[in-house]
PDB file of C-alpha atoms in Angstrom:
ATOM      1  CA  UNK A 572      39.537  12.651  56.067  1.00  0.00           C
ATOM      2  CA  UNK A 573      36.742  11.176  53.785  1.00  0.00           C
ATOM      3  CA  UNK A 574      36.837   7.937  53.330  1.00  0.00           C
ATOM      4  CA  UNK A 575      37.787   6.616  49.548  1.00  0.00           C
ATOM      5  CA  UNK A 576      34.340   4.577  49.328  1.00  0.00           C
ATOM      6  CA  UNK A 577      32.200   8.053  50.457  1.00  0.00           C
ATOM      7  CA  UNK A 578      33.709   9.799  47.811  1.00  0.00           C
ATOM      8  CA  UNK A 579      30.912  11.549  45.400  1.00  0.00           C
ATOM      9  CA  UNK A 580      33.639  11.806  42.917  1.00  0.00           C
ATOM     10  CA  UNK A 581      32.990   7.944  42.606  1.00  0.00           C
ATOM     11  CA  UNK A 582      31.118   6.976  39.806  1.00  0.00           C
ATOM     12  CA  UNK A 583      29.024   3.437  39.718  1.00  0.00           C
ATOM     13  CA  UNK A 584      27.683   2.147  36.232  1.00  0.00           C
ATOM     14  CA  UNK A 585      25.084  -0.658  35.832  1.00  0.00           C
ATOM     15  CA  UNK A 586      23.224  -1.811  32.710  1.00  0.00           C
ATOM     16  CA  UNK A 587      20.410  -3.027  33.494  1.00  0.00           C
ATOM     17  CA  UNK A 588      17.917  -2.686  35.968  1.00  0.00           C
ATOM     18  CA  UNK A 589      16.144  -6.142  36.819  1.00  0.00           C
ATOM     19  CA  UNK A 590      16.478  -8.389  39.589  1.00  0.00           C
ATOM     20  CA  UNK A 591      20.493  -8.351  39.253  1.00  0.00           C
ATOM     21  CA  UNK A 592      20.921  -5.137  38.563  1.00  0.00           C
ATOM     22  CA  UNK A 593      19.064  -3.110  41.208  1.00  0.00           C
ATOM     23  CA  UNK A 594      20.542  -5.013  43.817  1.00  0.00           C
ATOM     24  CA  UNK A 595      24.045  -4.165  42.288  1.00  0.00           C
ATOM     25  CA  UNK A 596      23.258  -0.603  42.485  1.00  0.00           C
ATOM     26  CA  UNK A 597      22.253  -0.893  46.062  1.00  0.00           C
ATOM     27  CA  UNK A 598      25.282  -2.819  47.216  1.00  0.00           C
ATOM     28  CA  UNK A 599      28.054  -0.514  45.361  1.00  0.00           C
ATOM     29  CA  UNK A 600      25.895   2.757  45.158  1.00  0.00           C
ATOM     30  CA  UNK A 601      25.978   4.077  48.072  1.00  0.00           C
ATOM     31  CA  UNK A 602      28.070   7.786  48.664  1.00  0.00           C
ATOM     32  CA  UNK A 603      28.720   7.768  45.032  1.00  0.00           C
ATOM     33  CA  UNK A 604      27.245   8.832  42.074  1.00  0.00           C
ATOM     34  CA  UNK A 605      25.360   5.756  40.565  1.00  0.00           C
ATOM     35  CA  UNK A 606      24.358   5.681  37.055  1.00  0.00           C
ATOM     36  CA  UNK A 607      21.617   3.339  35.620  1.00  0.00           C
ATOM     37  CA  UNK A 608      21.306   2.137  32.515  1.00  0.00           C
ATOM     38  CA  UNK A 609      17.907   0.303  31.030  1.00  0.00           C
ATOM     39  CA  UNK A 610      16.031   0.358  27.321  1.00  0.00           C
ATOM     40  CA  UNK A 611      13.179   0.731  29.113  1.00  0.00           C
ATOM     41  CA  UNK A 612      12.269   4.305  30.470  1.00  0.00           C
ATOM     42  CA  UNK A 613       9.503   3.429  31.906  1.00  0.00           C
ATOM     43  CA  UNK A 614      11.420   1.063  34.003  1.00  0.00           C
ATOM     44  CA  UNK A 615      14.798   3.113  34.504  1.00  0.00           C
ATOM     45  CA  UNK A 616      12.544   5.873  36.179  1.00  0.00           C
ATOM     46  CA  UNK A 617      10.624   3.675  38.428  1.00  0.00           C
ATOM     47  CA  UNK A 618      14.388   2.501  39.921  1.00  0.00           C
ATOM     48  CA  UNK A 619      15.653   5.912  39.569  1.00  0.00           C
ATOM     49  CA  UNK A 620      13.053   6.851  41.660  1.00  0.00           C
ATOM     50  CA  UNK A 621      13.382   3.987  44.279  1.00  0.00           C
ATOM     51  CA  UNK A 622      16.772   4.184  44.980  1.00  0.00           C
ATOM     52  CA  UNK A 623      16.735   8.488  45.075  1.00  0.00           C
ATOM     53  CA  UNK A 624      14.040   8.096  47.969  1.00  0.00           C
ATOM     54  CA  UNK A 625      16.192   5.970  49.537  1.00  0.00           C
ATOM     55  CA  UNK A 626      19.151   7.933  49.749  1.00  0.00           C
ATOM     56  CA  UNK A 627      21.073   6.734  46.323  1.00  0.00           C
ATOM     57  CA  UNK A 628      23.082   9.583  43.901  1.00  0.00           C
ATOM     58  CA  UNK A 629      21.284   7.603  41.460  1.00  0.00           C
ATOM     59  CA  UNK A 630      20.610   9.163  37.728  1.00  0.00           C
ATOM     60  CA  UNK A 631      19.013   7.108  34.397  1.00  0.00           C
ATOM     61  CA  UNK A 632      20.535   7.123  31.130  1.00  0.00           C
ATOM     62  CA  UNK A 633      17.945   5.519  28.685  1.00  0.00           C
ATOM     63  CA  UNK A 634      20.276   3.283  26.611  1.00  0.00           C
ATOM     64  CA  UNK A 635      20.027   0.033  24.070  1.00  0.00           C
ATOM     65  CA  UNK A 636      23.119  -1.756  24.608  1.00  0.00           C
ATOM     66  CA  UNK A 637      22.526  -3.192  21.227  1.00  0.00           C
ATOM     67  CA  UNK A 638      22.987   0.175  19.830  1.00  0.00           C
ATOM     68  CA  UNK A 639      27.111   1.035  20.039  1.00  0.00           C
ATOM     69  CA  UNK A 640      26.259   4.843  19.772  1.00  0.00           C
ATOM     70  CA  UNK A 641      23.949   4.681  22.646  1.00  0.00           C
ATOM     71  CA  UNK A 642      26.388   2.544  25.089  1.00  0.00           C
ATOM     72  CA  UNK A 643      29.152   5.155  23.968  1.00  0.00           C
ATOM     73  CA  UNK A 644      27.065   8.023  25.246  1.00  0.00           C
ATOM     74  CA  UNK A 645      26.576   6.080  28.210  1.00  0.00           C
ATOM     75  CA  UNK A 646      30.069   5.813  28.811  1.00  0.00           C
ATOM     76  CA  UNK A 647      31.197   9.846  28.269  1.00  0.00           C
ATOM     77  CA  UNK A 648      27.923  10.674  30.198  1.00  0.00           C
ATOM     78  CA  UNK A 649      29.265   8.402  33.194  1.00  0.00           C
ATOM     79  CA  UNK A 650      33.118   9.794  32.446  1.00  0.00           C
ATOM     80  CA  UNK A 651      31.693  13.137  33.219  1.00  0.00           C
ATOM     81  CA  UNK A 652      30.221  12.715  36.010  1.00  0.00           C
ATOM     82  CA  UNK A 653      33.801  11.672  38.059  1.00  0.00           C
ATOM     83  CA  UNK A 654      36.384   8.776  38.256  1.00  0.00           C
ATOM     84  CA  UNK A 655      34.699   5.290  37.100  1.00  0.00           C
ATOM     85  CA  UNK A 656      35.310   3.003  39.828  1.00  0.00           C
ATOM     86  CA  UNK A 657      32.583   0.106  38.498  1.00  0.00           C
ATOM     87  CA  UNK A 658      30.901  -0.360  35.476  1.00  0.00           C
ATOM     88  CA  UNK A 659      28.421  -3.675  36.062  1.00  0.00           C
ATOM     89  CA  UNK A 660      27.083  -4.880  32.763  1.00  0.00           C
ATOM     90  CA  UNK A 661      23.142  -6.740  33.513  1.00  0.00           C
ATOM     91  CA  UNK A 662      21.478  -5.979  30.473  1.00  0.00           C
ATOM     92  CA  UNK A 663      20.804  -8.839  28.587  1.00  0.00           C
ATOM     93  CA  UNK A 664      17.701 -11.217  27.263  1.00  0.00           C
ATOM     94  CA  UNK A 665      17.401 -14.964  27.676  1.00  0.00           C
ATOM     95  CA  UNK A 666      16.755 -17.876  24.812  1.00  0.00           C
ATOM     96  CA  UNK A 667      12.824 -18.331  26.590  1.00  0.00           C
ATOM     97  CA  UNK A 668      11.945 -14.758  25.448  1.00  0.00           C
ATOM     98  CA  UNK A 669      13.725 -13.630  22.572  1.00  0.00           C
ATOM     99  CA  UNK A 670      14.868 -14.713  19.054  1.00  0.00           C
ATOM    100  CA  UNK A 671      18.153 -15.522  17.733  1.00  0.00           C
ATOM    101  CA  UNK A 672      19.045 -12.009  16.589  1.00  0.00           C
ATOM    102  CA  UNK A 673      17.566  -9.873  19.265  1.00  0.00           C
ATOM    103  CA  UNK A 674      19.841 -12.594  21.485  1.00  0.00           C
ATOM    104  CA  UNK A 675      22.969 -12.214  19.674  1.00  0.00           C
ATOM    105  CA  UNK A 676      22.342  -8.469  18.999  1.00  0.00           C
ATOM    106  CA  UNK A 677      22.048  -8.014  22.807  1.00  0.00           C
ATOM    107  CA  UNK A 678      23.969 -10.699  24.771  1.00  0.00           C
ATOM    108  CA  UNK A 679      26.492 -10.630  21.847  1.00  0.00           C
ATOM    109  CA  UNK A 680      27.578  -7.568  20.279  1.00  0.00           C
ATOM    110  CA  UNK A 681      26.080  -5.104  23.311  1.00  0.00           C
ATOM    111  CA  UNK A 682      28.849  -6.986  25.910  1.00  0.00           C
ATOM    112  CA  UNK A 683      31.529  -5.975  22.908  1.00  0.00           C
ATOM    113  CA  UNK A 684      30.565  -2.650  22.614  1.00  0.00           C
ATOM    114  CA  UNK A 685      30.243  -2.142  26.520  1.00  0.00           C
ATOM    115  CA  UNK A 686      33.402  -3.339  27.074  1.00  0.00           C
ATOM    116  CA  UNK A 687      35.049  -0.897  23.892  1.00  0.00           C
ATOM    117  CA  UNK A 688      33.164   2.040  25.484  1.00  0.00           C
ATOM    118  CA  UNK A 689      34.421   2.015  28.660  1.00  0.00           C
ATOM    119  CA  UNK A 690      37.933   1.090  27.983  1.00  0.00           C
ATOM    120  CA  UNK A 691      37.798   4.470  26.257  1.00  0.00           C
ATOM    121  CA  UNK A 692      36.928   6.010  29.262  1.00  0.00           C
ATOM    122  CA  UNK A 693      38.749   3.570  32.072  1.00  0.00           C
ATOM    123  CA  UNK A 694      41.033   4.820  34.412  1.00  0.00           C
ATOM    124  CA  UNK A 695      43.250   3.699  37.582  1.00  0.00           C
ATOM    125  CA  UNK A 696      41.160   1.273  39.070  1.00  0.00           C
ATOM    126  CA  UNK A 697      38.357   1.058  37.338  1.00  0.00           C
ATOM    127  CA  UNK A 698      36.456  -2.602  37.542  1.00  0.00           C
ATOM    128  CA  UNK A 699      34.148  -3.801  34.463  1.00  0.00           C
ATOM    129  CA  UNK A 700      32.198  -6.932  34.996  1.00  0.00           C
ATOM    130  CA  UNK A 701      30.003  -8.392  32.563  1.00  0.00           C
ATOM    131  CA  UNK A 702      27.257 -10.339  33.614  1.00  0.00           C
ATOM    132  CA  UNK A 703      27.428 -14.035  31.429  1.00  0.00           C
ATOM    133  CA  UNK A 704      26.155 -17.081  32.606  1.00  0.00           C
ATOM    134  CA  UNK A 705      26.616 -20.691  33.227  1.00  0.00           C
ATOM    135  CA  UNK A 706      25.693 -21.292  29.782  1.00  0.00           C
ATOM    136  CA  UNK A 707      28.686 -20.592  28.552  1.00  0.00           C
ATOM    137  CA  UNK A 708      30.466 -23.043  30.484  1.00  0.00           C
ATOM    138  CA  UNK A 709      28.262 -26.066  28.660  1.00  0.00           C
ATOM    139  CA  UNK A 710      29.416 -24.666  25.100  1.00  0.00           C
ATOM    140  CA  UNK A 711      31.269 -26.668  22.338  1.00  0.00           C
ATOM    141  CA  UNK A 712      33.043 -24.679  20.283  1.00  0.00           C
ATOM    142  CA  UNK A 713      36.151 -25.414  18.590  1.00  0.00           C
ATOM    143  CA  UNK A 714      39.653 -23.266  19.338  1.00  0.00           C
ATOM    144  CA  UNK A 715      39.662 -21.102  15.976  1.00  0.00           C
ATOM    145  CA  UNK A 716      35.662 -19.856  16.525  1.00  0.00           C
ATOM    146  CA  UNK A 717      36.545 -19.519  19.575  1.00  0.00           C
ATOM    147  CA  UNK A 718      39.381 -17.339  18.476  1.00  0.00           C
ATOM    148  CA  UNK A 719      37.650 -15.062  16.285  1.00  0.00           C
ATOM    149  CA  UNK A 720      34.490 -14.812  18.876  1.00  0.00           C
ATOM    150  CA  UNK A 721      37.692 -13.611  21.238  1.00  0.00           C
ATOM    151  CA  UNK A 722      38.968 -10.648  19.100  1.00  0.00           C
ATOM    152  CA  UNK A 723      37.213 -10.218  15.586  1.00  0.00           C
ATOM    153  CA  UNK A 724      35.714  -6.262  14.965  1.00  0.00           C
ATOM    154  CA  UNK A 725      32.262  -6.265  16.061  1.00  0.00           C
ATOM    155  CA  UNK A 726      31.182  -5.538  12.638  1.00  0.00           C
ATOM    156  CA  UNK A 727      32.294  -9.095  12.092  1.00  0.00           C
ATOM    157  CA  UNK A 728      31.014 -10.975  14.495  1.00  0.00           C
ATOM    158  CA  UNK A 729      27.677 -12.013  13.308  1.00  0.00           C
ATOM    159  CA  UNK A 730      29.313 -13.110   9.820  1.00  0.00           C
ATOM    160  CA  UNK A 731      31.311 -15.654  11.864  1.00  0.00           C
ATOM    161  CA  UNK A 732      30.900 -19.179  10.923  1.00  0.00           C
ATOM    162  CA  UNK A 733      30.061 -20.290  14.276  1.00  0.00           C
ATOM    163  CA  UNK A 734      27.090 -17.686  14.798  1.00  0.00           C
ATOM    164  CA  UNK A 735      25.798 -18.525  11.062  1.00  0.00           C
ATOM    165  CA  UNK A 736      25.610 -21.940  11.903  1.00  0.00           C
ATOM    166  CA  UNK A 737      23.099 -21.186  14.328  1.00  0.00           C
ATOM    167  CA  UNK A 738      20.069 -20.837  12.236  1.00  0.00           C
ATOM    168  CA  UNK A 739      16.810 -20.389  14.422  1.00  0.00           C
ATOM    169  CA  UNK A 740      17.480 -21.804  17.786  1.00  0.00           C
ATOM    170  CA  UNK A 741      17.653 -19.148  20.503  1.00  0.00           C
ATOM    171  CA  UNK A 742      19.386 -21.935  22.953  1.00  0.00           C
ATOM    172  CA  UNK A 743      22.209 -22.384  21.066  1.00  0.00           C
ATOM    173  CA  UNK A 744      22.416 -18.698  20.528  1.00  0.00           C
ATOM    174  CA  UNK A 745      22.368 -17.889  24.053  1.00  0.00           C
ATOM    175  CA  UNK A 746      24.950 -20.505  25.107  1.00  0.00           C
ATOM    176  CA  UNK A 747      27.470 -18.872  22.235  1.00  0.00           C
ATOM    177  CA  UNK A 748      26.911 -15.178  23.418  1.00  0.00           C
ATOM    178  CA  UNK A 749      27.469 -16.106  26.826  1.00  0.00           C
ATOM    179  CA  UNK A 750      30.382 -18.298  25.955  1.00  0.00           C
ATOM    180  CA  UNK A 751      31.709 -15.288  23.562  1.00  0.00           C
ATOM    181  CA  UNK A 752      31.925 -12.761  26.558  1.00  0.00           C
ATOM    182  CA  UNK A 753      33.925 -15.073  28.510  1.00  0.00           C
ATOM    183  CA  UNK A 754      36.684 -14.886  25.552  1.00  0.00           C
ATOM    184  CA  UNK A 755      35.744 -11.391  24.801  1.00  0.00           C
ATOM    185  CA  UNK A 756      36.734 -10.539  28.472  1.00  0.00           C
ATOM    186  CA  UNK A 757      39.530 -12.648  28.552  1.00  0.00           C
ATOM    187  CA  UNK A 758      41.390 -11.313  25.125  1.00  0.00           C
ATOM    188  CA  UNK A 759      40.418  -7.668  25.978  1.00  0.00           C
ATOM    189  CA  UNK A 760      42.199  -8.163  29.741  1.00  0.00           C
ATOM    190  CA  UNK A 761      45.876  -7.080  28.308  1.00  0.00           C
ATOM    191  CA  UNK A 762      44.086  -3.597  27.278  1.00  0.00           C
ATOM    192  CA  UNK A 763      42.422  -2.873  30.704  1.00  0.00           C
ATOM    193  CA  UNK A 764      45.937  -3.930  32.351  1.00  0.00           C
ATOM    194  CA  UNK A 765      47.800  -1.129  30.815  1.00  0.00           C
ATOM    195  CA  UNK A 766      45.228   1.271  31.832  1.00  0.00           C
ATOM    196  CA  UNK A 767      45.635   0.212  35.429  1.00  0.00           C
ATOM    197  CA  UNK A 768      41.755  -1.398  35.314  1.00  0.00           C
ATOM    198  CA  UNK A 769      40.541  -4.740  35.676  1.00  0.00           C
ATOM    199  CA  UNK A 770      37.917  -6.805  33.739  1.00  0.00           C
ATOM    200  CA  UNK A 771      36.030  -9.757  34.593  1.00  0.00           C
ATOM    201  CA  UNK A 772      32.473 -11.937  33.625  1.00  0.00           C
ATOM    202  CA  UNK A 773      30.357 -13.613  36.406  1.00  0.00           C
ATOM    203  CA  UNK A 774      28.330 -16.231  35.364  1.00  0.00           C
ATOM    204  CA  UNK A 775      25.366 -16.846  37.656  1.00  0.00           C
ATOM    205  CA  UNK A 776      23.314 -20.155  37.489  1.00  0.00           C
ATOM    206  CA  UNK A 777      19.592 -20.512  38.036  1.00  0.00           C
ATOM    207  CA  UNK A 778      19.197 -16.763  39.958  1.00  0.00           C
ATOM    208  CA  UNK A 779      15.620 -15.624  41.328  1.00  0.00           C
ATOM    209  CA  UNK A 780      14.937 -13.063  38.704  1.00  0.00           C
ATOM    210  CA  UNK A 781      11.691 -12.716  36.236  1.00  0.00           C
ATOM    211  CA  UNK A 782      14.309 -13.673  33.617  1.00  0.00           C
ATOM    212  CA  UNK A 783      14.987 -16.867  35.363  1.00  0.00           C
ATOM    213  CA  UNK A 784      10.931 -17.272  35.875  1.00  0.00           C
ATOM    214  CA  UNK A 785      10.268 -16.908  32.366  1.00  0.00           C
ATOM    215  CA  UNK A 786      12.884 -19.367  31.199  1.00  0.00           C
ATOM    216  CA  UNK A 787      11.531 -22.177  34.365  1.00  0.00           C
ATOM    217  CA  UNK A 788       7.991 -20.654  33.068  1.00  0.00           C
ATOM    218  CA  UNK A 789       8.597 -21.812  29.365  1.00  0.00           C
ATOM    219  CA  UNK A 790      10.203 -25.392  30.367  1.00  0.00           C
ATOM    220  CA  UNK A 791       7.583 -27.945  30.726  1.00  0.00           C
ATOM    221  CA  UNK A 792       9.411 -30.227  32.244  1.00  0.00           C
ATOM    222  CA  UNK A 793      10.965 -28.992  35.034  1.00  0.00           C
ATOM    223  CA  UNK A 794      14.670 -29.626  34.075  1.00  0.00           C
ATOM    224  CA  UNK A 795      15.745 -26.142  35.119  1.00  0.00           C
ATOM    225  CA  UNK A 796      14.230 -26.779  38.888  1.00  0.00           C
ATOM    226  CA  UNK A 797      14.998 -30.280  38.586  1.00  0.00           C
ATOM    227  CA  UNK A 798      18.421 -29.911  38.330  1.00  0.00           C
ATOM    228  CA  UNK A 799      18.970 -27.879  41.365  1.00  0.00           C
ATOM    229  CA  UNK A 800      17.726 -30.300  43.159  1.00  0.00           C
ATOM    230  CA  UNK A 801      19.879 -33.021  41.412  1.00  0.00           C
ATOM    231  CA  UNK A 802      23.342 -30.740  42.645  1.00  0.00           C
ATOM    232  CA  UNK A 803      22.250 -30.459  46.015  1.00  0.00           C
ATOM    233  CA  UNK A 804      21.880 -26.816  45.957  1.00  0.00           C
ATOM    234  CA  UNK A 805      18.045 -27.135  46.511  1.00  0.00           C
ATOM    235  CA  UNK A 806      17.071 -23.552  45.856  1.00  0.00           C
ATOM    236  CA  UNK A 807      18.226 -20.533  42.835  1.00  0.00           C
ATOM    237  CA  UNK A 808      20.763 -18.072  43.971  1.00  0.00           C
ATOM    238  CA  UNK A 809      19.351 -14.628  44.973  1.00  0.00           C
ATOM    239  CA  UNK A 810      19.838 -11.466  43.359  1.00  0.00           C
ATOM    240  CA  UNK A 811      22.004 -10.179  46.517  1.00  0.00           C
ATOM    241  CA  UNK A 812      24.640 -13.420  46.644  1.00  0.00           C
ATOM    242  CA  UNK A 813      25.271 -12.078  42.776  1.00  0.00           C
ATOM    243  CA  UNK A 814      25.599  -8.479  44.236  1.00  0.00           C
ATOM    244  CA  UNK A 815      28.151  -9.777  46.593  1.00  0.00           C
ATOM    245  CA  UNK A 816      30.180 -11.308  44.254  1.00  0.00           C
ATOM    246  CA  UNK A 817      30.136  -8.208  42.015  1.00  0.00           C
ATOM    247  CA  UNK A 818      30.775  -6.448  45.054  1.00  0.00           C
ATOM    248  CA  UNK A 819      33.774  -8.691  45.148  1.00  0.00           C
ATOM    249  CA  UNK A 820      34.934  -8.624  42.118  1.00  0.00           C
ATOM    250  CA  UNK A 821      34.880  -4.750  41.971  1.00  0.00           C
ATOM    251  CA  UNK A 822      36.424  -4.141  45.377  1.00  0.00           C
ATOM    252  CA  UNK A 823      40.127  -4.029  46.809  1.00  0.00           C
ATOM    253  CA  UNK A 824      40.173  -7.812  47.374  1.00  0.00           C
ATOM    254  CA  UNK A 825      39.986  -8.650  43.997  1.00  0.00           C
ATOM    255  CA  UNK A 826      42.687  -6.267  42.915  1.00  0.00           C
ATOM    256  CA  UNK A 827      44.779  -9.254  41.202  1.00  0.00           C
ATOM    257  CA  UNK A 828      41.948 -10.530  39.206  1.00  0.00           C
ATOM    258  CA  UNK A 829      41.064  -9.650  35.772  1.00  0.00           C
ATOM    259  CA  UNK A 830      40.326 -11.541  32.854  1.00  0.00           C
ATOM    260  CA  UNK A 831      38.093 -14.011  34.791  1.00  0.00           C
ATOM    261  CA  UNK A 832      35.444 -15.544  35.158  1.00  0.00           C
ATOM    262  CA  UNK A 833      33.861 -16.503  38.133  1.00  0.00           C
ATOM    263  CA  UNK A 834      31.253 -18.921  38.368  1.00  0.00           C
ATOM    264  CA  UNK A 835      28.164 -18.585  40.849  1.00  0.00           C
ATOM    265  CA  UNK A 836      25.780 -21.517  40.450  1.00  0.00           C
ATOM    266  CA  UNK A 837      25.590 -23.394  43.589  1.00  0.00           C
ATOM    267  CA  UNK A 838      27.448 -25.680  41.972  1.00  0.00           C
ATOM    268  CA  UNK A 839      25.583 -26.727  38.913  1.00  0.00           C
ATOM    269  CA  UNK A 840      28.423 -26.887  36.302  1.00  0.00           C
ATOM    270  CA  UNK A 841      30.158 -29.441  38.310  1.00  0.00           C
ATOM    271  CA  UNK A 842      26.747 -31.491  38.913  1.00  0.00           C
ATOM    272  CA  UNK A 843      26.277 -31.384  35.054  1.00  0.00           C
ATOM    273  CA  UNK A 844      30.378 -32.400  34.213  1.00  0.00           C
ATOM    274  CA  UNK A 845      30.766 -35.035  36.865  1.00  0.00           C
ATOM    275  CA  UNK A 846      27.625 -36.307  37.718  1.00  0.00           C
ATOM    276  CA  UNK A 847      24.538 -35.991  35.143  1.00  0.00           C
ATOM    277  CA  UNK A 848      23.709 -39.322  33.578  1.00  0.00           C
ATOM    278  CA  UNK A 849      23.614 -38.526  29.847  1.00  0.00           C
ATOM    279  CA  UNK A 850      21.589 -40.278  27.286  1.00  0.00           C
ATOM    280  CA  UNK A 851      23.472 -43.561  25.861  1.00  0.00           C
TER     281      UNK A 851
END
């Protein structure tokens, strides 16, 4: 009898292919069909071709995830390939490298319309989990925005109050679309219930990645490094202990979670609540 993980009717999807990303296709990809997502061809194809000469089912789909058309062919492209068993959302851009709107376009709005596209397609045990971040644990946002981040049509999001009153700061920004896709999750949960699938965000802290270099790269002082010192964790995560816990999340253990969010910062958020001296 084959067993249920060897099953090429099994169908993997992750967004992204950077640091995060290609080790969550390698942990959940192999015996199925693994289907990688990426705006950048050039980049898909060099994976693509990593993981197929090492053994992977693995097949690129060129997609902007801040395009809804694009993530919905995504999602029928992965439908037809077999039964959806985990869709991993990386893709995403951080405050050191891009502007407000590329940042809310992409961390904001392309986490809404992953999760609408594959509900679409979800079936019996399918797993979504969205990549956020321990940013949007340090947010402040009051219970109506947070409301309307929760369950207002994407066509409405970036009309919001609370995203308008971010004018040019790509921080702030970042912080609010990670914070939003914990809600997002949360509020869409009920939907993926009734379809007999599970959804979920894990929000990494500082996590060896060029992502993470760039944003240690553009902080001149040192308070990224400098504060995992300060929590005792001493070193970033790696992009296999965030595999695992997708791995996790995705798998039979964590059948009775959804609508979730678990936190994977080597303890950082509760350095920064109970123990960071603050200013006055």
């Amino acid at each position: 009898m084959r067993n249920r993980t060897d099953d090429p009717g099994e169908v993997v999807v992750v967004t992204g292919v950077g640091g995060m990303g290609s080790a969550v296709a390698r942990r959940l990809g192999s015996g199925r069909t693994l289907i990688l997502a990426d705006h950048s061809r050039e980049r898909l194809d060099r994976v693509v071709a990593e993981l197929g000469a090492q053994g992977y089912a693995a097949h690129g789909v060129p997609t902007d995830v801040s395009d809804r058309a694009s993530v919905e062919r995504l999602a029928r492209t992965a439908a037809e390939q077999g039964r959806i068993t985990a869709v991993v959302h990386t893709a995403g851009v951080a405050a050191a490298t891009a502007p407000v709107r590329r940042i809310l376009d992409v961390d904001l709005l392309g986490t809404v319309y992953v999760i609408e596209a594959f509900e679409k397609v979800a079936v019996q045990g399918t797993s979504l989990v969205c990549v956020a971040s321990l940013a949007g644990h340090m947010a402040s946002i009051d219970g109506e925005d947070e409301a309307a981040l929760a369950t207002a049509p994407a066509e409405e999001l970036l009309g919001l109050k609370a995203v308008t009153a971010l004018g040019d700061d790509p921080t702030a920004a970042y912080i609010l679309a990670k914070r939003a896709n914990h809600v997002r999750v949360q509020a869409a949960a009920l939907a993926w219930n009734r379809l007999g699938a599970r959804i979920n965000t894990i929000s990494p802290g500082v996590i060896a990645t060029a992502m993470a270099k760039a944003e240690a790269d553009s902080d001149a002082e040192g308070h990224m490094l400098g504060m995992l010192d300060a929590c005792g964790a001493g070193r970033p995560g790696t992009p296999g202990e965030i595999a695992d816990a997708v791995a996790f999340l995705t798998g039979p253990e964590a059948r009775y979670i959804t609508g979730s969010d678990l936190l994977v910062d080597g303890g950082q958020a509760a350095w920064i609540r109970r123990h960071m001296r603050r200013p006055g």
